[in-house]
């Protein structure tokens, strides 16, 4: 009898499955849009990051098709070797302009900015000071660094100051790292206070704006919201969310950008994404710039949706962006809630342990500007029905 050496993974998987901690994959049968077809039914999409409904925008599609006509499909190589096109240069300039910084750079993904750059910024004897709710890619990036890390309680400025005070005496360089918009709760980092404390303790600042671009600061992100475009040392983000495209971005001083692409192993040792992606990404930045009403409409819709949910009796937690959580409590109920929503044509994600603490399970709604008021009212009607049936309201 041959022993299956990987059978321990089956046991682990089965355990996870029993705990309800595996991902049931759902297949899109159309483009990702406000009302896509998922598993044979048209649904109201409240589970995508496509806030500005640009993922299937005709202008992005045309920009991508034009780029394919000129440059083909694959980049052919890592950008560092033989895959860099003028479209990439144009995008880098567009990022800098959009973010109000000297330099701009694109990475393959947002994840690869954090996982590739954070390991390079600090050395032994330095320290990262990180919000406890920061994204997993930040946590991984910090783990790969020779520097130490200290964690402060979520958005707790007194705790940040306590940590900074002790870090100042124990370490050389300090970088405070924070998400701009926290993806599980939809709350916004207190970037003005973080910046002020960082100045006081001679620390640098690194902000992850993946859920802030296209949303905060008239679409330009959290540094624009706080007027700190030239103050935050490292600004990273993603084209895969409100921009509707794909890829990561970095904005900062030109020497930061030059250092970043010459040292990030993710940038140097992995293929560049296709030129068509660069063209679509640039197009998205232009649209956000030229159509501020799109961002305003997104905010109007999220205000409406959140206040109506609260009127129905739901607890929307700390949500203050187009991420609108509905707090449920235990994981099983949250999963059942999401399943019932889906059966009635509303697609929203249940977020359960270990993504959030036990007892903190919730449904995460993400507003897409392409949803009409009628769509939102229908979603609210379904929420009311399911909420009553499960005894949440
Ligand atoms: C989505 C996200 C990322 C990863 O971005 P991708 O471009 O999808 O790889 C990183 N950080 C935060 C906070 C995110 O929400």
PDB file of C-alpha atoms and ligand atoms in Angstrom, residues 49 108-112 114 134-138 179-181 183 208-211 236-241 246-248, ligand 1:
ATOM      1  CA  UNK A  49     -14.870  46.162  -5.330  1.00  0.00           C
ATOM      2  CA  UNK A 108       1.567  43.687 -11.014  1.00  0.00           C
ATOM      3  CA  UNK A 109      -0.932  43.850  -8.138  1.00  0.00           C
ATOM      4  CA  UNK A 110      -1.578  45.788  -4.970  1.00  0.00           C
ATOM      5  CA  UNK A 111      -0.559  42.708  -3.028  1.00  0.00           C
ATOM      6  CA  UNK A 112       2.805  42.684  -4.763  1.00  0.00           C
ATOM      7  CA  UNK A 114       3.145  45.473  -0.077  1.00  0.00           C
ATOM      8  CA  UNK A 134      -4.032  46.077   8.383  1.00  0.00           C
ATOM      9  CA  UNK A 135      -4.440  43.989   5.233  1.00  0.00           C
ATOM     10  CA  UNK A 136      -2.774  40.563   4.989  1.00  0.00           C
ATOM     11  CA  UNK A 137      -0.420  41.765   2.253  1.00  0.00           C
ATOM     12  CA  UNK A 138       1.008  44.354   4.666  1.00  0.00           C
ATOM     13  CA  UNK A 179      -4.787  50.880   5.525  1.00  0.00           C
ATOM     14  CA  UNK A 180      -6.583  54.016   4.308  1.00  0.00           C
ATOM     15  CA  UNK A 181     -10.028  52.421   4.286  1.00  0.00           C
ATOM     16  CA  UNK A 183     -11.692  46.567   4.172  1.00  0.00           C
ATOM     17  CA  UNK A 208      -2.492  51.488   1.658  1.00  0.00           C
ATOM     18  CA  UNK A 209      -5.225  53.254  -0.307  1.00  0.00           C
ATOM     19  CA  UNK A 210      -6.683  50.268  -2.167  1.00  0.00           C
ATOM     20  CA  UNK A 211     -10.275  50.955  -1.065  1.00  0.00           C
ATOM     21  CA  UNK A 236       0.252  52.504  -2.496  1.00  0.00           C
ATOM     22  CA  UNK A 237      -3.013  51.409  -4.038  1.00  0.00           C
ATOM     23  CA  UNK A 238      -4.741  49.202  -6.545  1.00  0.00           C
ATOM     24  CA  UNK A 239      -6.312  49.487  -9.963  1.00  0.00           C
ATOM     25  CA  UNK A 240      -8.420  46.395  -9.298  1.00  0.00           C
ATOM     26  CA  UNK A 241     -11.034  48.101  -7.139  1.00  0.00           C
ATOM     27  CA  UNK A 246      -5.974  45.482 -12.557  1.00  0.00           C
ATOM     28  CA  UNK A 247      -2.623  46.046 -10.895  1.00  0.00           C
ATOM     29  CA  UNK A 248      -1.004  47.904  -8.042  1.00  0.00           C
TER      30      UNK A 248
HETATM   31  C1  LIG B   1      -7.318  44.550  -2.229  1.00  0.00           C
HETATM   32  C2  LIG B   1      -6.299  45.022  -1.320  1.00  0.00           C
HETATM   33  C3  LIG B   1      -4.945  44.777  -1.589  1.00  0.00           C
HETATM   34  C4  LIG B   1      -4.506  43.972  -2.757  1.00  0.00           C
HETATM   35  O1  LIG B   1      -4.723  44.641  -3.979  1.00  0.00           O
HETATM   36  P1  LIG B   1      -4.742  43.799  -5.333  1.00  0.00           P
HETATM   37  O2  LIG B   1      -4.467  44.796  -6.399  1.00  0.00           O
HETATM   38  O3  LIG B   1      -6.085  43.160  -5.450  1.00  0.00           O
HETATM   39  O4  LIG B   1      -3.656  42.779  -5.213  1.00  0.00           O
HETATM   40  C5  LIG B   1      -4.014  45.304  -0.711  1.00  0.00           C
HETATM   41  N1  LIG B   1      -4.386  46.028   0.370  1.00  0.00           N
HETATM   42  C6  LIG B   1      -5.686  46.269   0.659  1.00  0.00           C
HETATM   43  C7  LIG B   1      -6.048  47.076   1.856  1.00  0.00           C
HETATM   44  C8  LIG B   1      -6.682  45.759  -0.173  1.00  0.00           C
HETATM   45  O5  LIG B   1      -7.954  45.986   0.124  1.00  0.00           O
END
